[in-house]
XYZ file of N, CA and C in Angstrom:
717
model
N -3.396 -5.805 25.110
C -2.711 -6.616 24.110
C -3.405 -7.955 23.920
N -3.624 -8.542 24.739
C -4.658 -9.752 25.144
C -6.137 -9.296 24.223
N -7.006 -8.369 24.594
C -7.512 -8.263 23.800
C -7.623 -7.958 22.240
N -6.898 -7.258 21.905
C -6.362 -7.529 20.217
C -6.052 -8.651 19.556
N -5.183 -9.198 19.990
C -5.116 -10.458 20.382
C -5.853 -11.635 19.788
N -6.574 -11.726 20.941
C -8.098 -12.811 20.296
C -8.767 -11.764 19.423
N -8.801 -10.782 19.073
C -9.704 -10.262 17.988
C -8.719 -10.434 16.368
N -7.446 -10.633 16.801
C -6.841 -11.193 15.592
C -6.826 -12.440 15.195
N -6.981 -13.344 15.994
C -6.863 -14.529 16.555
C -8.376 -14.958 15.265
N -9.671 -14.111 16.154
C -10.842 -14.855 15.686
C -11.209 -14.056 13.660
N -10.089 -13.114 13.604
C -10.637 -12.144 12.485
C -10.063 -13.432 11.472
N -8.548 -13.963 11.453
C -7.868 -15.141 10.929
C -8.566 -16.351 10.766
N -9.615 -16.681 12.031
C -10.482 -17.887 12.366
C -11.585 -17.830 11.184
N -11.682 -16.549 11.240
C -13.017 -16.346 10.211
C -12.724 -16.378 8.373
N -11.557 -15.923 8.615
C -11.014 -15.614 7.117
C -10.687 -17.283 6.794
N -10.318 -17.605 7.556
C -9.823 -19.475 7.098
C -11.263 -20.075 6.873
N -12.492 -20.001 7.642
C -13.394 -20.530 7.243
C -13.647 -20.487 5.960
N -13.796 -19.330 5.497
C -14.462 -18.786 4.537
C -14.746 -19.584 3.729
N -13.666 -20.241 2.839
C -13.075 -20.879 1.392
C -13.717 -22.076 2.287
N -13.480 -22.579 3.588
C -14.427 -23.719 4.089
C -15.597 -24.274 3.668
N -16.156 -22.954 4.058
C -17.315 -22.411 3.852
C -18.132 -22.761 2.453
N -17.434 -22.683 1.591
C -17.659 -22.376 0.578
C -17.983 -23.860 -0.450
N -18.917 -24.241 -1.019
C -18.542 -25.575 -1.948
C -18.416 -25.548 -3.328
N -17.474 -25.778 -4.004
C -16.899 -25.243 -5.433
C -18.868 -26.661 -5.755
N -19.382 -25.813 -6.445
C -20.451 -25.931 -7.212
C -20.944 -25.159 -8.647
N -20.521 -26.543 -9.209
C -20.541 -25.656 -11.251
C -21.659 -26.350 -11.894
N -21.696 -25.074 -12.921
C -22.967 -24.808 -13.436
C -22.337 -24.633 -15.026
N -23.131 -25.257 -16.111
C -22.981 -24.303 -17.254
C -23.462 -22.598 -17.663
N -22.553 -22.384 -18.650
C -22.864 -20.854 -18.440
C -23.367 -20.490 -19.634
N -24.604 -19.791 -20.069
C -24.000 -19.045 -21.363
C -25.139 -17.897 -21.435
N -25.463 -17.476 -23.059
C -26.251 -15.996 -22.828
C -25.675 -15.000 -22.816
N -25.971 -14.154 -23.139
C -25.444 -12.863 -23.436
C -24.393 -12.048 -22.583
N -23.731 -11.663 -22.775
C -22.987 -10.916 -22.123
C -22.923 -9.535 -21.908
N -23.092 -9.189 -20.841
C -23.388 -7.363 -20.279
C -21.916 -7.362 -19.987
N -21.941 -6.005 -20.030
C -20.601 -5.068 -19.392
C -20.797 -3.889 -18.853
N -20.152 -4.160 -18.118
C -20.024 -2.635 -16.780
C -18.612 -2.009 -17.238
N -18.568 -1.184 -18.106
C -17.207 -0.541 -18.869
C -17.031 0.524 -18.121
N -16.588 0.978 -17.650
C -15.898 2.469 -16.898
C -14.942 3.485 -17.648
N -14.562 3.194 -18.957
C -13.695 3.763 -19.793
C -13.459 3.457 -21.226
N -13.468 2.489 -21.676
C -13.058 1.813 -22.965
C -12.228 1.944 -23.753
N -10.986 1.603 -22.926
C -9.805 1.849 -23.470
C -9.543 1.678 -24.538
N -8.280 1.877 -25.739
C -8.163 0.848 -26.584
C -6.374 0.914 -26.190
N -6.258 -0.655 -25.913
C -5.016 -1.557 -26.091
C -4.917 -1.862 -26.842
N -3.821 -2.079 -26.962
C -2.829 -2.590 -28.332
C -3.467 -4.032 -28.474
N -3.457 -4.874 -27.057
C -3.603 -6.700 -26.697
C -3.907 -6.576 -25.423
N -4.013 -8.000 -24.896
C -5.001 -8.323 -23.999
C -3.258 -9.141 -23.849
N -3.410 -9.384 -22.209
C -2.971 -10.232 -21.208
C -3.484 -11.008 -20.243
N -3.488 -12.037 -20.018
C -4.318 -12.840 -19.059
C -5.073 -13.888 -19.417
N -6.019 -14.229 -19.092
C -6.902 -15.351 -19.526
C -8.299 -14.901 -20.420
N -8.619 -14.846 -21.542
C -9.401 -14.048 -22.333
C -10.705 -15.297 -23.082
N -10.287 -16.250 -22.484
C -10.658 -17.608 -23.435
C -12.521 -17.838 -23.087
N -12.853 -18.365 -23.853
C -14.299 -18.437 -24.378
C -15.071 -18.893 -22.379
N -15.839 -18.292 -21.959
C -16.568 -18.717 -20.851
C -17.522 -19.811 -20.668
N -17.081 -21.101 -19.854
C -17.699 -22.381 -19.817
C -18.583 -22.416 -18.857
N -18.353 -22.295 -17.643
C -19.162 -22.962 -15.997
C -19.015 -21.315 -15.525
N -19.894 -21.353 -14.399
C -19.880 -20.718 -13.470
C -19.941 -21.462 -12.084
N -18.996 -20.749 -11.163
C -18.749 -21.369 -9.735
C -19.858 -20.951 -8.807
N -20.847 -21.546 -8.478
C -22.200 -20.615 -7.849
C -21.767 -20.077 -6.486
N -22.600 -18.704 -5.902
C -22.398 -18.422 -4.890
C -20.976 -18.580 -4.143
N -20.138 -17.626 -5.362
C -18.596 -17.985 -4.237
C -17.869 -16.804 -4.342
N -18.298 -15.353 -4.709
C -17.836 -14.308 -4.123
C -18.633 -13.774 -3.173
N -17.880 -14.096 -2.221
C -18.694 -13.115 -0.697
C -17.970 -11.944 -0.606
N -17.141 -11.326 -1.229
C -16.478 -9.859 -0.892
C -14.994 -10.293 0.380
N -14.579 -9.088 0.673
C -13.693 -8.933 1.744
C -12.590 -9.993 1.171
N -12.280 -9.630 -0.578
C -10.996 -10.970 -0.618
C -10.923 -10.328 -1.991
N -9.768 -10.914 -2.717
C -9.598 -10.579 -3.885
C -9.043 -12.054 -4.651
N -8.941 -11.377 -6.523
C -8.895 -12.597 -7.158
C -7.741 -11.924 -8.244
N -6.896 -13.073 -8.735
C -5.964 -12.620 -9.327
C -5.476 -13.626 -10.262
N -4.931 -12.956 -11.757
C -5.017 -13.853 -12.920
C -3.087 -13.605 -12.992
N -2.026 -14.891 -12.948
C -0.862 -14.559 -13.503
C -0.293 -14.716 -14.933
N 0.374 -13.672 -15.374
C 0.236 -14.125 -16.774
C 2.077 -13.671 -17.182
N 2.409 -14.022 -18.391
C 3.142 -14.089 -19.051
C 3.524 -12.628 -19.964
N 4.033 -11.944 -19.846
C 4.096 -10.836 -21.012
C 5.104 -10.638 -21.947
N 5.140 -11.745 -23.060
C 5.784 -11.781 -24.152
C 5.925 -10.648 -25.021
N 7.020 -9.958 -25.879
C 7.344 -8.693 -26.346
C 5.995 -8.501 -27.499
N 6.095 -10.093 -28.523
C 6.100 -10.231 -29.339
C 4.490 -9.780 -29.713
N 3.597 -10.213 -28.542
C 2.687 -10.119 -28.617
C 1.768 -9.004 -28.467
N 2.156 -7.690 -28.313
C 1.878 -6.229 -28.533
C 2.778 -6.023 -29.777
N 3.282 -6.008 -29.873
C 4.062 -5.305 -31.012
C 4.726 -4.185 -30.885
N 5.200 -4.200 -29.179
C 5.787 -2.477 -29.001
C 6.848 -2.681 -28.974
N 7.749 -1.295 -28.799
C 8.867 -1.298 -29.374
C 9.789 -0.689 -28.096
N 9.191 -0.533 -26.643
C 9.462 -0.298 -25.423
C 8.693 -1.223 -24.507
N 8.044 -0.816 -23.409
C 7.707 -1.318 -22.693
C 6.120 -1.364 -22.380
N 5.145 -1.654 -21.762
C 4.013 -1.844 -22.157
C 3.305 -0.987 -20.315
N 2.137 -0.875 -20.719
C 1.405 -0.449 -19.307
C -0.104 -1.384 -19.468
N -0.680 -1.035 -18.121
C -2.252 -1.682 -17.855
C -2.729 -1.045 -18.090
N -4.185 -0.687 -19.289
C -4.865 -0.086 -18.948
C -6.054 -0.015 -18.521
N -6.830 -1.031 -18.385
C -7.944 -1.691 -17.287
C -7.673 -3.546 -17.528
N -8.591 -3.490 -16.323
C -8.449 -4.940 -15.851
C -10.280 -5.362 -15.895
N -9.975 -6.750 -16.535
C -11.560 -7.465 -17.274
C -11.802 -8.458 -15.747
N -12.942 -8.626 -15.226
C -13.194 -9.886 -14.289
C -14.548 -9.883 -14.780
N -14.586 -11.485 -15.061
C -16.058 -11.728 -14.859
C -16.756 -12.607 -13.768
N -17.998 -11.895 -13.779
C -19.160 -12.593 -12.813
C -20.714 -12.595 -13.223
N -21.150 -13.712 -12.354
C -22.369 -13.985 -13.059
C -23.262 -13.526 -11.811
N -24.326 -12.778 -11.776
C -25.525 -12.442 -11.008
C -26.681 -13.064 -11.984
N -27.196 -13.945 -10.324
C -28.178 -14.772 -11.275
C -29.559 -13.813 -10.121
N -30.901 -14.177 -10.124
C -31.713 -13.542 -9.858
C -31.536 -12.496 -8.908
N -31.503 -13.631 -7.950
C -31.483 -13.904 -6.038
C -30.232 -12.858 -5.979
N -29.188 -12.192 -6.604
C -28.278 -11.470 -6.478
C -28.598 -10.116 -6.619
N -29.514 -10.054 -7.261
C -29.850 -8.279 -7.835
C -31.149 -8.175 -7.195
N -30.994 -6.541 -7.333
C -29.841 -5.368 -7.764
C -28.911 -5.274 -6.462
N -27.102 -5.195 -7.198
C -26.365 -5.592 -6.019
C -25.666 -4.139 -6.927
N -24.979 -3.947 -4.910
C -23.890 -2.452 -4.826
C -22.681 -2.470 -4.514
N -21.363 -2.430 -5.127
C -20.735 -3.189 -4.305
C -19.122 -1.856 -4.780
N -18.091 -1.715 -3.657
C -17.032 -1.415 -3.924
C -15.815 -2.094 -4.482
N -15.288 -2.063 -5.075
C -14.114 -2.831 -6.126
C -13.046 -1.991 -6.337
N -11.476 -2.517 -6.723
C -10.808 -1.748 -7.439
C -10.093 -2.751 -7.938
N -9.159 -2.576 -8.932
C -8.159 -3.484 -9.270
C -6.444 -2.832 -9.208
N -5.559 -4.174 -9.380
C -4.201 -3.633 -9.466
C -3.101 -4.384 -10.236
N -2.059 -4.328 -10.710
C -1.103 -4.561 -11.462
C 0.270 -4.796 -10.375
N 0.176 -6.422 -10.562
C 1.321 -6.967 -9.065
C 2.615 -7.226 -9.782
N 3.697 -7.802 -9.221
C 4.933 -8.152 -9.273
C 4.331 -9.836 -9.162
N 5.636 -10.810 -9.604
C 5.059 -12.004 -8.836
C 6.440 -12.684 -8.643
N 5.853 -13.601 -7.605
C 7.334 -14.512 -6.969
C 6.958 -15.700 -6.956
N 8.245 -16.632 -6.552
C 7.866 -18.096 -7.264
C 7.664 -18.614 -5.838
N 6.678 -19.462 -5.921
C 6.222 -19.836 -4.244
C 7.406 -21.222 -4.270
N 7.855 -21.216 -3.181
C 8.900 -22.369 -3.301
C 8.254 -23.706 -3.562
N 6.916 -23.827 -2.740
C 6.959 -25.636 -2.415
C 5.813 -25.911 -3.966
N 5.153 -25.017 -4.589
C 4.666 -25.473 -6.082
C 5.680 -25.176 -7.397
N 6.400 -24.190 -6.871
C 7.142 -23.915 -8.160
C 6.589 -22.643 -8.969
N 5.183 -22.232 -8.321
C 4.274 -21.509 -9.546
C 4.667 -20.212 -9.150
N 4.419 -19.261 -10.199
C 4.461 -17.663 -9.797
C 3.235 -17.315 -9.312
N 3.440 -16.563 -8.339
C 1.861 -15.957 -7.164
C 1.851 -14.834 -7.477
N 0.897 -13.551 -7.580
C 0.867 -12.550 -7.179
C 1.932 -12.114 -5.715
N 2.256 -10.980 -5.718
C 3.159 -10.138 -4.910
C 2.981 -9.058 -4.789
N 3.992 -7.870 -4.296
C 3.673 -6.389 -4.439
C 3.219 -5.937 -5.411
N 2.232 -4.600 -5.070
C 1.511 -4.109 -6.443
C 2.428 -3.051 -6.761
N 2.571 -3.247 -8.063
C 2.906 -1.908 -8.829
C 2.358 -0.777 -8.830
N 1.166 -0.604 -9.038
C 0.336 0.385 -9.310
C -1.294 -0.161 -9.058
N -2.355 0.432 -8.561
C -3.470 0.637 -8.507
C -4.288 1.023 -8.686
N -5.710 1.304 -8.776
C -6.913 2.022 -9.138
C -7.413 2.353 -7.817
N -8.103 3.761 -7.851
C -8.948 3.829 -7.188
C -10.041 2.673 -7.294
N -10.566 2.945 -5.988
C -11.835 2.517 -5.671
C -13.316 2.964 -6.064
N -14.013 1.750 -7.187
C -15.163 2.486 -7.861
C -16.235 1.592 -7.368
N -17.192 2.092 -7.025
C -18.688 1.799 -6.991
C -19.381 1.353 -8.495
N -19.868 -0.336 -8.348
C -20.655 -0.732 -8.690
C -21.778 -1.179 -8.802
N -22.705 -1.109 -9.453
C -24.495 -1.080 -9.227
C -24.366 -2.296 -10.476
N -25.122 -2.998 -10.012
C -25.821 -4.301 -10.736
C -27.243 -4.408 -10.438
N -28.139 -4.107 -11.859
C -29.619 -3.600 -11.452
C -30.521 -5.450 -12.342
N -29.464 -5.515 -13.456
C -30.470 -6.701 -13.484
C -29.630 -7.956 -13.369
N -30.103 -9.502 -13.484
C -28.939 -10.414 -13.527
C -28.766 -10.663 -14.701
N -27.867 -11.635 -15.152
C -26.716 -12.093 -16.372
C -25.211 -11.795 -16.142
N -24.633 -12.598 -16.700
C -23.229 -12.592 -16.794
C -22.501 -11.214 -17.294
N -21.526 -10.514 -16.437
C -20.982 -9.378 -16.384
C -19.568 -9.405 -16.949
N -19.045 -8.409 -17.553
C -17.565 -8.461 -17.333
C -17.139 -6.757 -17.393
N -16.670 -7.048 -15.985
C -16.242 -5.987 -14.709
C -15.222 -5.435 -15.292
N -15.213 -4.370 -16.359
C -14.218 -3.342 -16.670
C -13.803 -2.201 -16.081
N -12.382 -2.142 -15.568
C -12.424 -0.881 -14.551
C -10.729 -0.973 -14.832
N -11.010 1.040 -15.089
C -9.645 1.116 -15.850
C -8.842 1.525 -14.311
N -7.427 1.310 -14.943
C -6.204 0.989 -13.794
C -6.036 2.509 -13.354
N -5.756 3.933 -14.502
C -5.126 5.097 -14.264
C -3.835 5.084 -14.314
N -2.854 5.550 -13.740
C -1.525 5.975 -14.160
C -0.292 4.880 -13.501
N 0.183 4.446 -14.587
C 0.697 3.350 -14.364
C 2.284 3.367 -14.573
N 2.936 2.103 -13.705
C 4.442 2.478 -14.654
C 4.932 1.745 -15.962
N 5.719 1.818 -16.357
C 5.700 0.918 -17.904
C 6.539 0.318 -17.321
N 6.354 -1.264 -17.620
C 6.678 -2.005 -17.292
C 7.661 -2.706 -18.734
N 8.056 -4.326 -18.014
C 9.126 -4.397 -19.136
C 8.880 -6.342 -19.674
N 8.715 -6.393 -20.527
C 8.368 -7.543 -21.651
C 9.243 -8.592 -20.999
N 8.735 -10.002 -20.962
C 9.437 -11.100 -20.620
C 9.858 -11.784 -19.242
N 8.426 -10.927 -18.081
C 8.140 -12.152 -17.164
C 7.251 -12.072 -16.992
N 6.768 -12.533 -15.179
C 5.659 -12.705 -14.956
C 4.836 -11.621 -14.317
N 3.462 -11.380 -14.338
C 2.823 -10.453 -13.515
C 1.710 -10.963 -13.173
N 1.047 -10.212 -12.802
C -0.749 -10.118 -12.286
C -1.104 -9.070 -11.996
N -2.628 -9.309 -12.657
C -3.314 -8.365 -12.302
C -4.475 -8.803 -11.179
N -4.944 -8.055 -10.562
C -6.165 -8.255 -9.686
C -6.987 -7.542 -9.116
N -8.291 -8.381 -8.621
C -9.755 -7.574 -8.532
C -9.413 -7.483 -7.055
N -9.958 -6.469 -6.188
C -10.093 -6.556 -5.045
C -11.489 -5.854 -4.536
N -12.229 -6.791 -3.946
C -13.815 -6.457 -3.330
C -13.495 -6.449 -1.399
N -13.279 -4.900 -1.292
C -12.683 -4.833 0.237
C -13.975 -4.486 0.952
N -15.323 -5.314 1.005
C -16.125 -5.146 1.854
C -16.903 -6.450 1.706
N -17.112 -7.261 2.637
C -17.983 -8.425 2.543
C -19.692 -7.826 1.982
N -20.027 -9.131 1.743
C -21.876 -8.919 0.590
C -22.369 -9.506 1.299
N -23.471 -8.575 1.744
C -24.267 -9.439 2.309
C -24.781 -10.495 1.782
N -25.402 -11.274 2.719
C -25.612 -13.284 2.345
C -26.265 -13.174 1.261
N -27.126 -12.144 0.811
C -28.279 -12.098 -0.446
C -27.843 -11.960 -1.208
N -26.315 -11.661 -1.400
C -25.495 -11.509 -2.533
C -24.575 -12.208 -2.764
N -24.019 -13.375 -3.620
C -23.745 -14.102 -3.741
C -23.201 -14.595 -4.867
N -22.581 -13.609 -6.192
C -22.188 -13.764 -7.050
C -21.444 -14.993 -7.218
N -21.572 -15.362 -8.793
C -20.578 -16.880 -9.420
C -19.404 -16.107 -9.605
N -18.428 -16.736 -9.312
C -17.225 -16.618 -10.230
C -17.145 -17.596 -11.654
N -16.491 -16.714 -12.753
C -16.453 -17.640 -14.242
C -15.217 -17.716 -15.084
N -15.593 -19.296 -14.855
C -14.107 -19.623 -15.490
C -14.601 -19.988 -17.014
N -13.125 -20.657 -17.687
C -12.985 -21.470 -19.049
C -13.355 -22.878 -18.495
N -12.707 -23.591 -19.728
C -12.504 -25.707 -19.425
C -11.675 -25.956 -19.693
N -10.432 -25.120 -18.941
C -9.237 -25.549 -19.138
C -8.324 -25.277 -17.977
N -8.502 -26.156 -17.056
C -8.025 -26.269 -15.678
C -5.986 -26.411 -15.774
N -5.328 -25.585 -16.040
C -3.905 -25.759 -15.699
C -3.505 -25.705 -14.656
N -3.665 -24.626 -13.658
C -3.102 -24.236 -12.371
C -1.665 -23.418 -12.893
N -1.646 -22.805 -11.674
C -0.373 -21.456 -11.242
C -0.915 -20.526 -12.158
N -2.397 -20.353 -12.716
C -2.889 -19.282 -13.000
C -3.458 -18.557 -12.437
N -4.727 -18.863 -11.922
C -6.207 -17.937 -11.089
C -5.717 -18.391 -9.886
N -5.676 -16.983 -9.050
C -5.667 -16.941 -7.495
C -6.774 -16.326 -6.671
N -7.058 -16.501 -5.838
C -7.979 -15.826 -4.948
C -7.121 -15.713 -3.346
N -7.130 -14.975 -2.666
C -6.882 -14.370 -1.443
C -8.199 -13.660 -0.395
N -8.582 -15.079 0.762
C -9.997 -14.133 1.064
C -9.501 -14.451 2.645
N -7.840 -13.538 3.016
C -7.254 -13.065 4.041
C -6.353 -13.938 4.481
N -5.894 -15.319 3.997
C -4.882 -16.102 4.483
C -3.823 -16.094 3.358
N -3.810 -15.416 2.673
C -3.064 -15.285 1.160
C -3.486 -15.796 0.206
N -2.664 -15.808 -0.895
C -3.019 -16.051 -2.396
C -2.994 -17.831 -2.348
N -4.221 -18.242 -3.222
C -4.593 -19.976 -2.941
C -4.847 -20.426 -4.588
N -4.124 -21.160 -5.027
C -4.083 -21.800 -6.604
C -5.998 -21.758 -6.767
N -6.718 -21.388 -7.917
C -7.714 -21.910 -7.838
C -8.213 -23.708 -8.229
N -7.249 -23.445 -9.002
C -7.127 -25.404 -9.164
C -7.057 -26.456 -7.880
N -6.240 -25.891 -6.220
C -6.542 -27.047 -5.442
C -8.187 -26.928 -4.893
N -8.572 -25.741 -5.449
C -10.031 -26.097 -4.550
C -11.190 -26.791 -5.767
N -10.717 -27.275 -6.826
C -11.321 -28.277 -7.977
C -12.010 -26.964 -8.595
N -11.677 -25.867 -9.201
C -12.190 -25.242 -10.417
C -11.826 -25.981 -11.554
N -13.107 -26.207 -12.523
C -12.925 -26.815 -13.356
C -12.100 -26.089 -14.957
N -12.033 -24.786 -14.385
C -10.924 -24.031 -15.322
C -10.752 -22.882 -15.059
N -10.131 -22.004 -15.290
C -9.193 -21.062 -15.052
C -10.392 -19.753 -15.163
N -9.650 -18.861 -13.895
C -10.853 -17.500 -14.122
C -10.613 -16.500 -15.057
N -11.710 -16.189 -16.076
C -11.772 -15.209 -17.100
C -11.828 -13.942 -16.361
N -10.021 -13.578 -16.927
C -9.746 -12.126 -16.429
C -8.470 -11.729 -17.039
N -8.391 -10.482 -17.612
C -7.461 -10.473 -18.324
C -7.308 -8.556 -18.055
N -6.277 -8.018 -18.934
C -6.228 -6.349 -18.978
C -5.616 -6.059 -20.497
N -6.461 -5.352 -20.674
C -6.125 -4.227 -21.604
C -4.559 -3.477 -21.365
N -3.738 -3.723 -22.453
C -2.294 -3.597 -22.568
C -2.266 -2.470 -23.544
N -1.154 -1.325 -23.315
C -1.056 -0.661 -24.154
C 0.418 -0.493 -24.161
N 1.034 0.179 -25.208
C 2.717 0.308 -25.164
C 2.947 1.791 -24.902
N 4.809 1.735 -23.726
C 5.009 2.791 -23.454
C 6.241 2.690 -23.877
N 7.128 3.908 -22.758
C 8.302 3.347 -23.493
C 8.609 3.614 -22.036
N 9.797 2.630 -21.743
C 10.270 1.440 -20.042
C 11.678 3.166 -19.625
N 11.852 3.033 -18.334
C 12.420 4.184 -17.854
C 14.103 4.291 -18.081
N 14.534 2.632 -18.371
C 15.571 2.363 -18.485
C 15.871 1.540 -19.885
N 17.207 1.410 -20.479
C 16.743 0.440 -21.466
C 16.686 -0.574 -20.447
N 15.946 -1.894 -22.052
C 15.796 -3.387 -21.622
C 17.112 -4.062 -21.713
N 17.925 -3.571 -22.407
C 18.895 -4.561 -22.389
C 20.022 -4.905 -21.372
N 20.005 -6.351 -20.933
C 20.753 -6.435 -19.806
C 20.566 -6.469 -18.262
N 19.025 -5.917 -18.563
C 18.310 -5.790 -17.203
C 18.025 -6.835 -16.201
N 18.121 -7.127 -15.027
C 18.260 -8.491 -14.424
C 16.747 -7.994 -13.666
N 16.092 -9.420 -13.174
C 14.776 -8.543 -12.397
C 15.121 -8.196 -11.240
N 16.114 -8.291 -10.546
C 16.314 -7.064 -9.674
C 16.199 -5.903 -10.406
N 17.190 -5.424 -11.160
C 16.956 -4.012 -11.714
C 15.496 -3.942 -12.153
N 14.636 -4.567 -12.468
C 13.196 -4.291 -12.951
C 12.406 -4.244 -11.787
N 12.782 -4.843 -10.669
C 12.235 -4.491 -9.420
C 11.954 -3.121 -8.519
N 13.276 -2.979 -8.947
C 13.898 -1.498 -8.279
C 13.101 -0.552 -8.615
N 12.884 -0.318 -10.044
C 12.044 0.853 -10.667
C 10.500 0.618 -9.816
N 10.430 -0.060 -9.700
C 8.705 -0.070 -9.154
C 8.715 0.158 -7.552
N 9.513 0.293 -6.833
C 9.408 0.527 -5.399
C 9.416 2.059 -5.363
């Protein structure tokens, strides 16, 4: 027990460094944009943060953590007439030379969210639903945006909060070192990252704006009606 122990002890030690570790260092961004599409859905609308790409954060995905965008899902803004589903999730990143050709495992997921008491903000929480796990190859550098569809989802219901998120469950080696890329429009209780001590505002570690990541929305129709529904009852359906 002792030994587990300190191996939990130092696995926690290491995961807290990390973001230590790390020095928020921005760069302007621009140039063409590649995509790694896995499907090409078509949604109705987009959810999340979709807004024009400013800076890149250098060298600050090391893997073994994930990143997560919370967003708002207003009725009005699909135009459906039930309830809506994910059907892939957008992250971008920038591979600049020294990064490629990089291999890396990923998946994404579609969370619940709760209000953290001492900011007030909604965090990511339990996932609803998930993606497998897909293998990515990055053969040359430039700025990416990481399309990878969700699969079978539940329909969810118009008028709170959610998230979606990337999860890279294997550390990169040091030679790999991808940017994360935001906008220039720093709000906070949006972009989260989690790299093993939980979900962390990206705004207290000075991103100069919010991470470009968003999902492809399509309309379903919700298992129950909407009317009257308290989010407990919207909870329930997803366990």
């Amino acid at each position: 027990m002792r030994f587990m122990l300190t191996i939990m002890l130092c696995l926690a030690t290491a995961a807290g460094a990390l973001a230590a570790d790390r020095a928020v260092t921005v760069a302007p961004i621009d140039g063409p944009l590649l995509a790694i599409d896995q499907a090409a859905p078509n949604g109705v609308c987009v959810y999340g943060n979709d807004n024009a790409v400013a800076y890149a954060i250098t060298d600050w995905i090391w893997g073994q953590e994930s990143y997560a965008t919370v967003f708002n899902a207003p009725q009005v803004a699909c135009g459906c007439t039930g309830g809506f589903t994910i059907e892939q999730v957008h992250f971008f990143m920038n591979f600049r030379a020294d990064d490629v050709p990089a291999t890396f495992n990923v998946s994404v997921d579609f969370r619940q969210t709760v209000v953290d008491g001492a900011s007030g903000c909604p965090v990511p929480d339990l996932v609803i639903c998930e993606s497998p796990v897909y293998e990515v190859s990055i053969t040359n550098a430039g700025l990416y945006d990481i399309a990878l569809p969700m699969g079978p989802c539940a329909c969810a219901f118009f008028g709170f909060d959610y998230a979606v998120a990337i999860n890279f469950p294997d550390a990169f080696p040091e030679t790999m070192r991808p940017d994360a890329v935001t906008d220039e429009a720093p709000t906070g209780c949006v972009s989260y990252n989690d790299y093993g001590t939980g979900w962390t505002d990206t705004f207290t570690f000075g991103f100069p704006g919010e991470l470009i990541m968003y999902a492809d929305v399509a309309c379903c129709e919700p298992p129950v009606p909407t009317e009257d529904s308290s989010w407990g009852d919207v909870k329930s359906l997803f366990r």
